[in-house]
Structure formats: structure tokens, C-alpha cells
mmCIF file of C-alpha atoms in Angstrom:
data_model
loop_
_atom_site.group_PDB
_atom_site.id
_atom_site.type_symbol
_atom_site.label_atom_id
_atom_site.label_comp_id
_atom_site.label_asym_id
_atom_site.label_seq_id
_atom_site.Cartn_x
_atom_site.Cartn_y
_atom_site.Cartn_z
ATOM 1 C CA UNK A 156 234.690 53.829 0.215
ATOM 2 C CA UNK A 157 234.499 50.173 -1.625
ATOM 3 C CA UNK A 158 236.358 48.308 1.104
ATOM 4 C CA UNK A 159 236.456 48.507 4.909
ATOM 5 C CA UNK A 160 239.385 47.600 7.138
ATOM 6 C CA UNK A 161 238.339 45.083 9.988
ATOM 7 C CA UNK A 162 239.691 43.720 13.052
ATOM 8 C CA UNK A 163 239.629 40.829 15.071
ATOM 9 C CA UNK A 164 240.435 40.240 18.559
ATOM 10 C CA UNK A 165 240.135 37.703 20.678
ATOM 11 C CA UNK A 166 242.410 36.307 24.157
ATOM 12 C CA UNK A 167 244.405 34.363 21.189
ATOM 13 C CA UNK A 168 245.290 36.750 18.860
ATOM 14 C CA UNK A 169 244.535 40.100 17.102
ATOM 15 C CA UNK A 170 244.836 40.477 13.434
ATOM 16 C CA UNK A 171 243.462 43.212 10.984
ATOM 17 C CA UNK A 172 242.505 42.953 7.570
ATOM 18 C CA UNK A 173 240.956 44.272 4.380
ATOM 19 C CA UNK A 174 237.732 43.216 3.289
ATOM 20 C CA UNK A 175 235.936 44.324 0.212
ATOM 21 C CA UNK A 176 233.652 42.766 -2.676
ATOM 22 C CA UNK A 177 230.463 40.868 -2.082
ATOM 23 C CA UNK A 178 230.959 37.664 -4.281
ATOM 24 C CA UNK A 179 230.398 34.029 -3.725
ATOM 25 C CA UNK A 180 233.792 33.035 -4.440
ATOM 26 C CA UNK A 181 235.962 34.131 -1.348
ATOM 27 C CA UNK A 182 239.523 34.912 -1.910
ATOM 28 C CA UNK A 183 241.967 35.192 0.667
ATOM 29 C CA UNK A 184 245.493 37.472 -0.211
ATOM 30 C CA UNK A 185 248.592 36.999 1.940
ATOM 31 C CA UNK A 186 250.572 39.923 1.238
ATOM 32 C CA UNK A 187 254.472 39.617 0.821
ATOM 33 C CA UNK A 188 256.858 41.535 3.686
ATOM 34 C CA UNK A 189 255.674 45.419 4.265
ATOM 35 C CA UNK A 190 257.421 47.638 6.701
ATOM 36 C CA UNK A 191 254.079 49.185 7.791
ATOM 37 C CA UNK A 192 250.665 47.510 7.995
ATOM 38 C CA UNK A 193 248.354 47.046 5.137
ATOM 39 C CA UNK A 194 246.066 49.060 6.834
ATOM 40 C CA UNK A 195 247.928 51.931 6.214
ATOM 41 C CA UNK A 196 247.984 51.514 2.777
ATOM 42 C CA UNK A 197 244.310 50.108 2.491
ATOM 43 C CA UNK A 198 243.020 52.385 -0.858
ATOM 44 C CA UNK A 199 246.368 51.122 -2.694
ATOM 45 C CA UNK A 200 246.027 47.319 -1.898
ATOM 46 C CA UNK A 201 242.055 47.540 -2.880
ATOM 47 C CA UNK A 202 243.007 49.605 -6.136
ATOM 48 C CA UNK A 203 245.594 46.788 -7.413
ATOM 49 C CA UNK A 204 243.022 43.555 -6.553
ATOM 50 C CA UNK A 205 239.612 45.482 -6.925
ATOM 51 C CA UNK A 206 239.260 43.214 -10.530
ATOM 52 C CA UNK A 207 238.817 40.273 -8.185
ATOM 53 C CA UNK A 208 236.467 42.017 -6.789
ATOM 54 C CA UNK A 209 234.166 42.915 -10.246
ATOM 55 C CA UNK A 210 235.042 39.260 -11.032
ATOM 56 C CA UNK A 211 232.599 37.546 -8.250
ATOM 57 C CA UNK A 212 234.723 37.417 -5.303
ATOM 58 C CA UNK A 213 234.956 38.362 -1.995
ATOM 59 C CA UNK A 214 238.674 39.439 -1.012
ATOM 60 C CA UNK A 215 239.575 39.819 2.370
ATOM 61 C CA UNK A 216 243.404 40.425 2.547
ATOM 62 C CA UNK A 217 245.347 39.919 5.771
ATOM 63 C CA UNK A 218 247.607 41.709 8.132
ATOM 64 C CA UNK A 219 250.155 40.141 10.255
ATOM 65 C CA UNK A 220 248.774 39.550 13.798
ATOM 66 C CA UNK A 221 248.896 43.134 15.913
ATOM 67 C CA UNK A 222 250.090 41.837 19.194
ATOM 68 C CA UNK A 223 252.943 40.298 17.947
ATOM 69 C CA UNK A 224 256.348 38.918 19.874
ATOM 70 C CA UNK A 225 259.358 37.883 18.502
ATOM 71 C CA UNK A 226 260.460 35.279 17.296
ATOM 72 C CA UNK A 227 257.303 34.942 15.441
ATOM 73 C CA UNK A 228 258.147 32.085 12.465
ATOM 74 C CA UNK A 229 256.691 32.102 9.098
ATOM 75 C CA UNK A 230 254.965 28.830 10.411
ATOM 76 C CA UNK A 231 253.721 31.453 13.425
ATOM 77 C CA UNK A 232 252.338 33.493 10.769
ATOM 78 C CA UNK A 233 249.958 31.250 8.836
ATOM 79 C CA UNK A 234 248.756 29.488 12.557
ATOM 80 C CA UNK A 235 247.472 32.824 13.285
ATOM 81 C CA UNK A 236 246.417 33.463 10.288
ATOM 82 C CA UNK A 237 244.038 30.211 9.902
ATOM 83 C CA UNK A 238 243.102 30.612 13.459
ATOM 84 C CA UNK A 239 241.549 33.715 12.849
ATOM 85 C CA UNK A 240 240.255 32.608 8.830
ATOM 86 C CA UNK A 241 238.103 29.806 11.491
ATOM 87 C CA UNK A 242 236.884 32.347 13.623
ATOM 88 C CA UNK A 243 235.216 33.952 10.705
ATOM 89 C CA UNK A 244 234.307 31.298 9.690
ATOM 90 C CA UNK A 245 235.720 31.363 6.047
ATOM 91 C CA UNK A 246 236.394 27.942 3.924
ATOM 92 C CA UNK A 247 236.390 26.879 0.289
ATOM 93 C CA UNK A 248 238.596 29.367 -0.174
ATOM 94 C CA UNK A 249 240.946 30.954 -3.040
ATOM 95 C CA UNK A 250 244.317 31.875 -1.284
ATOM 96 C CA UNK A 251 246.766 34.138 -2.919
ATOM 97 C CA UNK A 252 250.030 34.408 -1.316
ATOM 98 C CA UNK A 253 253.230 36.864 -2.657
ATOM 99 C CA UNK A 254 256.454 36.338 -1.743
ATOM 100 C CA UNK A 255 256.213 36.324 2.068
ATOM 101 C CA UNK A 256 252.822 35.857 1.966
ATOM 102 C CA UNK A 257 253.864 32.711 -0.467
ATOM 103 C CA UNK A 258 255.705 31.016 2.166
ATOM 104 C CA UNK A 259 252.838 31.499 4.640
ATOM 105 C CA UNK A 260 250.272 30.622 2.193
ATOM 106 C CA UNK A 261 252.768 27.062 1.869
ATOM 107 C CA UNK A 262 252.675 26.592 5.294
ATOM 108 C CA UNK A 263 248.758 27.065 5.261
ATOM 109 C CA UNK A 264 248.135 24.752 2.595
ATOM 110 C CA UNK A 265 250.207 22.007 4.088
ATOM 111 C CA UNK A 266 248.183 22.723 8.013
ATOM 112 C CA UNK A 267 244.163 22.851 6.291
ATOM 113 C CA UNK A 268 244.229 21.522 2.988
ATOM 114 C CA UNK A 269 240.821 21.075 3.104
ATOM 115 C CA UNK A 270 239.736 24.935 3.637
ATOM 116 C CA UNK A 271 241.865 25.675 0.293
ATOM 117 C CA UNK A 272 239.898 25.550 -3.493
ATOM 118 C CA UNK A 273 243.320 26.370 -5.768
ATOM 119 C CA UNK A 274 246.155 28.499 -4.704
ATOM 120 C CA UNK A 275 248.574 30.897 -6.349
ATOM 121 C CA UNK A 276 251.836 31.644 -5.367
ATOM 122 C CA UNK A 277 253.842 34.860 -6.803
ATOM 123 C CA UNK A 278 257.137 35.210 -6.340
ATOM 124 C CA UNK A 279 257.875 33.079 -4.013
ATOM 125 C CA UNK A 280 260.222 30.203 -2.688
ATOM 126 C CA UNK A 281 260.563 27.009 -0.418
ATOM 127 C CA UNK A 282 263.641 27.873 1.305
ATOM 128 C CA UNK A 283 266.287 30.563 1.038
ATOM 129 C CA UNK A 284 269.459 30.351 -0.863
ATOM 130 C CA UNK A 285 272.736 32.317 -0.722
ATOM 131 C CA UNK A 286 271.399 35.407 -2.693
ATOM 132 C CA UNK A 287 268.038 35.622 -1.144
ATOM 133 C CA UNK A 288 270.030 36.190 2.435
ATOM 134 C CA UNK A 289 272.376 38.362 1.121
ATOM 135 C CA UNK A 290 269.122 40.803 -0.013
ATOM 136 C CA UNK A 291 267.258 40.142 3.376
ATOM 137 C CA UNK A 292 270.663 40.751 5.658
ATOM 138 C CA UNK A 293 271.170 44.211 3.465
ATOM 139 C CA UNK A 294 267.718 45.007 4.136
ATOM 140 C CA UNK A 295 268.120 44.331 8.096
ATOM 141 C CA UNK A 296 271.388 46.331 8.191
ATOM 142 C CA UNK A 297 269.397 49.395 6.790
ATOM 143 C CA UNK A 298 266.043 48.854 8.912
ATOM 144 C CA UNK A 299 268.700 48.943 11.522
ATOM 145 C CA UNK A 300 270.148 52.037 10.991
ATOM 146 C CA UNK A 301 266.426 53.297 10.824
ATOM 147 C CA UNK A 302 267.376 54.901 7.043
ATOM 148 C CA UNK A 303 263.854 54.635 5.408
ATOM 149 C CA UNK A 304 265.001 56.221 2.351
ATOM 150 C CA UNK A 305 268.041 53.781 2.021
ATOM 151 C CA UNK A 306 265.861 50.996 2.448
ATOM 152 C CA UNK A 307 262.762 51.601 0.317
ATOM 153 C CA UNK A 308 265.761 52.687 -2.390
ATOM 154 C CA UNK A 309 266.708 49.130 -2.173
ATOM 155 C CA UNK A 310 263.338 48.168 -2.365
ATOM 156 C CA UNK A 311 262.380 49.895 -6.328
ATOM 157 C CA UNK A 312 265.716 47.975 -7.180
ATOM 158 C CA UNK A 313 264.542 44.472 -6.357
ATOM 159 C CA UNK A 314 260.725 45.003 -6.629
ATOM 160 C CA UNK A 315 260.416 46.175 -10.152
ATOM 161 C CA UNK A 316 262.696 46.712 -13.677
ATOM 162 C CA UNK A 317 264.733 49.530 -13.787
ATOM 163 C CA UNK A 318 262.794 50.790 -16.752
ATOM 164 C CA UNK A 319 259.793 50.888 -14.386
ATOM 165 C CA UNK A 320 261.493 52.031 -11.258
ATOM 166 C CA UNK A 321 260.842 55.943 -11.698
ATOM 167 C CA UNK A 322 256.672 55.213 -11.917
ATOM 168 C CA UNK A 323 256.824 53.812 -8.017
ATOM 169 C CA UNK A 324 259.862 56.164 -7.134
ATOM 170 C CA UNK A 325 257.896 58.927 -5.973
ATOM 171 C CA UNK A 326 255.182 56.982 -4.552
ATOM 172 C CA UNK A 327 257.669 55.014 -2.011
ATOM 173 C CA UNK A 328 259.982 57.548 -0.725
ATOM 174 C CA UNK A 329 256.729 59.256 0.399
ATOM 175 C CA UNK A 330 256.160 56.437 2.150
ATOM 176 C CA UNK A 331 259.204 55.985 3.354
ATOM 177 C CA UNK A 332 259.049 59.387 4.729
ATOM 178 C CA UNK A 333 255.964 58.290 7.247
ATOM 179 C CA UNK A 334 258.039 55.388 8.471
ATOM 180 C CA UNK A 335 258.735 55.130 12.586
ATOM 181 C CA UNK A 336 261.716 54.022 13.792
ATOM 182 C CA UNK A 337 259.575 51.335 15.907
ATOM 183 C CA UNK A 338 258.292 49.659 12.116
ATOM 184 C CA UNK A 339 261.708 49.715 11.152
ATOM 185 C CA UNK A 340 263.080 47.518 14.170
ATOM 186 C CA UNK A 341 259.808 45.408 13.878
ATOM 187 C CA UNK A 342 260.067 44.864 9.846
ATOM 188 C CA UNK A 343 263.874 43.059 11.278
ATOM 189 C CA UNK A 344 261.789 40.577 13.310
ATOM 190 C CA UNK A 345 259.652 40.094 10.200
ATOM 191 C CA UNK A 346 262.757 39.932 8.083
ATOM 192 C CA UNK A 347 265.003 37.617 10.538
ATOM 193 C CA UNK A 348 262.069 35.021 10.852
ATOM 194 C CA UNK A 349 262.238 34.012 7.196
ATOM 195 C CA UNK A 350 266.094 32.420 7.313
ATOM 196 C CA UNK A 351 264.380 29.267 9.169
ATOM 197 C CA UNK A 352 262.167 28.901 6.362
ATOM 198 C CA UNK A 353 262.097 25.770 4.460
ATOM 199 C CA UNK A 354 259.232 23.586 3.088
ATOM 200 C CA UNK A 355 260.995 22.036 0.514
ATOM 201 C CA UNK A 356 261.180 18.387 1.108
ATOM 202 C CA UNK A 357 257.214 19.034 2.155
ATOM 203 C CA UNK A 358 255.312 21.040 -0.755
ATOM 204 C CA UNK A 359 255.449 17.372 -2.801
ATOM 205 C CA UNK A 360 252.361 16.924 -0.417
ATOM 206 C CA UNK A 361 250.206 19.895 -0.987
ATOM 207 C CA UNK A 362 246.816 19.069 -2.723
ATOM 208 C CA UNK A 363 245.412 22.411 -4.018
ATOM 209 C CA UNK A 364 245.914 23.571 -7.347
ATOM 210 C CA UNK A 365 248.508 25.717 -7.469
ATOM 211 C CA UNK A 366 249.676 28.196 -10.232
ATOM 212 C CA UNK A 367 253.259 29.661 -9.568
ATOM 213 C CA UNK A 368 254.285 33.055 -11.123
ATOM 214 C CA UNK A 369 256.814 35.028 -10.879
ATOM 215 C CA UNK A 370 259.724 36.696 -13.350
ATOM 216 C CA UNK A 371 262.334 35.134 -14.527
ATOM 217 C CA UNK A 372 264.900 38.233 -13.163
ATOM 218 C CA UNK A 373 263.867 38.505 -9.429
ATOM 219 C CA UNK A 374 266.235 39.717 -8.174
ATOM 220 C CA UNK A 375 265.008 38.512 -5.075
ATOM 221 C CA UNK A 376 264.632 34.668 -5.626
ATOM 222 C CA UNK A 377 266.492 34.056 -8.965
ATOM 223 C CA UNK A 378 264.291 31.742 -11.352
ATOM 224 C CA UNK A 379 265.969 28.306 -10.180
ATOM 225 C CA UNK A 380 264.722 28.684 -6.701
ATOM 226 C CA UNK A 381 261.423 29.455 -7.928
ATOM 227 C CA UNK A 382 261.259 26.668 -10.095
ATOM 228 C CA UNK A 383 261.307 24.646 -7.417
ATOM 229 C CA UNK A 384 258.094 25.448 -6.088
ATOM 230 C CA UNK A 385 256.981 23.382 -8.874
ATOM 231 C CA UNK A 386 257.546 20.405 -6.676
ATOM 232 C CA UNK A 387 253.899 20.878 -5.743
ATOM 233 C CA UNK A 388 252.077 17.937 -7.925
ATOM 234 C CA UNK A 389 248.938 19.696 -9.119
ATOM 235 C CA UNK A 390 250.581 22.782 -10.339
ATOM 236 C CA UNK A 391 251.121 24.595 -13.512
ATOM 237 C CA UNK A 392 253.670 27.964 -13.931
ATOM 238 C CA UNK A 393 254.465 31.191 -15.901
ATOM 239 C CA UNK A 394 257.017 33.137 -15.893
ATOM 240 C CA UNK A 395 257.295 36.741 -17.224
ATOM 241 C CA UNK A 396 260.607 37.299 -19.566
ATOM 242 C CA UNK A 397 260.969 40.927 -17.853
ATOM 243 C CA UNK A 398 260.089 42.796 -14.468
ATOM 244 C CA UNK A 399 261.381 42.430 -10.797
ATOM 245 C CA UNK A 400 259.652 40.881 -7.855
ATOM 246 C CA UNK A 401 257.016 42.514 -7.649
ATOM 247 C CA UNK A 402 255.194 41.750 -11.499
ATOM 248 C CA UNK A 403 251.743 42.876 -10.575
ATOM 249 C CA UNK A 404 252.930 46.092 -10.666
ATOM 250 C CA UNK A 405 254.207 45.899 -13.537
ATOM 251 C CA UNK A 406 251.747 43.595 -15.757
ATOM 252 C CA UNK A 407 248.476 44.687 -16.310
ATOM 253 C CA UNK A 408 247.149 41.365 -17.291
ATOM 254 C CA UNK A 409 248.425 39.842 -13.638
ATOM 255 C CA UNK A 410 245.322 40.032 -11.742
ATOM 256 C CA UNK A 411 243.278 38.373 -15.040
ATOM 257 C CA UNK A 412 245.549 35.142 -15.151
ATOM 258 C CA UNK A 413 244.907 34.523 -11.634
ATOM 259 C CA UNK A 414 241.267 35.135 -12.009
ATOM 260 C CA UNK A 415 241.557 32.783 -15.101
ATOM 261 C CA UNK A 416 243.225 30.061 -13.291
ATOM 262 C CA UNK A 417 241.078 30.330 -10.102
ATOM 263 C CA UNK A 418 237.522 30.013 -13.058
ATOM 264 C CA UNK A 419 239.266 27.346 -14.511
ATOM 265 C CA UNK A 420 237.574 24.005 -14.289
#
């Protein structure tokens, strides 16, 4: 095995996460909304990001806290998360934040700028719009009705192309099939928390470097709202022409432009 899953626990909070690579450079990955933990799916999340790894960093990618209680805000989410990111002691860091994890990561950045070396942000937004609620309140109805299948369905439609759905299909309804009704009704906490969201009149003050990526057809966050991410003022962008929310699945060359950007002088 080439990674281990960790925990720590303390009176304050308790909060799993990945770890795996032994560089100097440390690297920290918010991932975007799951409906199980990232522990679950350990082998997958080290296969997608183990380039970061042969590239001289040390990744440790982060669950949501364990002992949560709702509400729990996205601003909740990255207190905990630097809280426990102190506790081990990590800084000088490379932070890497999708979707979810991108609003957390925004939060982070504007709490301890001083912990952060650059930043990307995939997929991602600085407050919701009309079309971005529609897709989260669709999701909740389904999570509610505790119909996996239904819901991870919705998920190959908004997370990739349709010309790449059928590579994932199999692959998520299989996990869909493991899902508890007890994730379900806790991915609607997850889900309900991000409506409150909004950072926008804020992000004009983070410092880090920041490269924003995304496609331009989310279907998630249409390109407009995540152009304006670009209100950060030490920040550069790219967009890919094709692919759905989720474009490291689909572009091979995704993990290399972040390693570019973050070996960029």
C-alpha cells in the first residue's frame, strides 16, 4: 500500500485523512462534496493525485470532521480543517481545493494566509446562483428519498461529458449500491450548508497565488460564475473547451498543470 489513511482526534474535533508521498513540498487537497468518506474510497483518490506524489510532494488529503453536527457551514468546515492542519503541525503549504473543497479552501485562505504557498481552485465558485441551487435542491430531494442510484445518475450527468459518462457509469452505481441511508441524510446537511455560501465581496483580499480551472460547460457552476473567482488579485485561469465538473477525470494532463503552476517561480 503507497498511502495510509490517518486520524486525528482530539476533545475539539476528529477528522480523517489520506496521507501518502514523502516530498518536501507538502500539498494539502480539499476534496469537493462526496456522499461517503474519502476513506472509503482511499486507493481511488491516491490513484488520481499519486503524480503529485512522484513530483516531490507530500499529499495529505482531508475528510470532513467525523463527529460532525448540523448546521456545520462551509466556514465550519475549513475552521476544522486548519485546526487540525496546526495540530500537525503542517505550513508552507500547497492547498488544492475542488468544488466544495474550493469554497473551503476560500474560506481557508482568507482565515491563515500565511500557512498557504499558491493555491488552486477547480471548479469552483464564490457564491451560488439560481442554477447552482436548482442542481443542489435536486440532489437533496433524491438523498432524501434515500435513491442512491437516482442520485449518483444525476451525478455522471453534471460531473463529466456525456461522451465520457459510460467510462465512470459502472464504477458509480457500484458505489452507489454500498450507500446507507444514514450518508444519504448526512450528504443533505453537507449539501444544505453550501446555500449560505458567499465570499464574493472578500476573495479581492486573498494573497496566495491562485490558479482557477474549471470547464467552460459545468453544468454545475456555468462559466460566468466561475469567472468570478478571478476577483482574487494574484491569479491566473484556464478553462477546458469540453468536459463537466469534474475535468480531472477527464484530462489527463490536469494533475501536470497544477504541478506546473505550484513549480512555477
Amino acid at each position: 500500500m503507497d498511502f495510509s489513511i490517518e486520524q486525528f482526534k482530539d476533545v475539539a474535533c476528529q477528522m480523517e485523512y489520506i496521507k501518502f508521498g514523502d516530498g518536501d513540498k507538502k500539498l494539502v487537497i480539499i476534496p469537493g462534496l462526496t456522499v461517503i468518506s474519502i476513506t472509503r474510497t482511499a486507493s481511488l483518490i491516491y490513484d488520481a493525485n499519486r503524480l503529485f506524489a512522484q513530483n516531490g510532494f507530500t499529499v495529505y488529503a482531508f475528510d470532513r470532521r467525523s463527529d460532525v453536527s448540523y448546521p456545520y457551514s462551509v466556514a465550519d468546515m475549513a475552521g476544522d480543517t486548519l485546526y487540525v492542519m496546526k495540530k500537525l503541525g503542517l505550513s508552507n503549504c500547497f492547498l488544492y481545493g475542488h468544488s466544495q473543497g474550493g469554497m473551503i479552501s476560500q474560506h481557508m485562505l482568507l482565515k491563515e494566509p500565511s500557512i498557504f504557498r499558491k493555491a488552486v481552485l477547480s471548479s469552483t465558485v464564490s457564491r451560488l446562483n439560481e442554477n447552482a441551487e436548482k442542481v443542489f435542491r435536486n440532489w437533496i430531494d433524491k438523498a432524501a428519498q434515500h435513491d442512491a442510484r437516482s442520485l449518483y445518475e444525476s451525478f455522471i450527468y453534471y460531473f463529466v461529458s456525456d461522451k465520457f459518462a459510460e467510462v465512470i457509469r459502472k464504477a458509480f452505481y457500484e458505489e452507489a449500491d454500498t450507500v446507507t441511508d444514514r450518508e444519504l441524510d448526512e450528504f443533505i446537511g453537507h449539501v444544505r450548508n453550501m446555500f449560505e455560501f458567499n465570499v464574493k465581496d472578500s476573495i479581492g483580499r486573498i494573497e496566495a497565488p491562485t490558479l482557477i480551472i474549471g470547464s467552460k460547460k459545468d453544468r454545475v457552476f456555468d462559466i460566468a460564475l466561475l469567472q468570478e473567482v478571478a476577483a482574487i488579485k494574484n491569479c491566473e485561469s484556464y478553462f477546458y473547451e469540453d468536459g463537466g465538473h469534474c475535468t480531472s477525470l477527464e484530462y489527463p494532463d490536469f494533475n501536470q498543470r497544477l504541478i506546473d503552476f505550484f513549480n512555477k517561480a
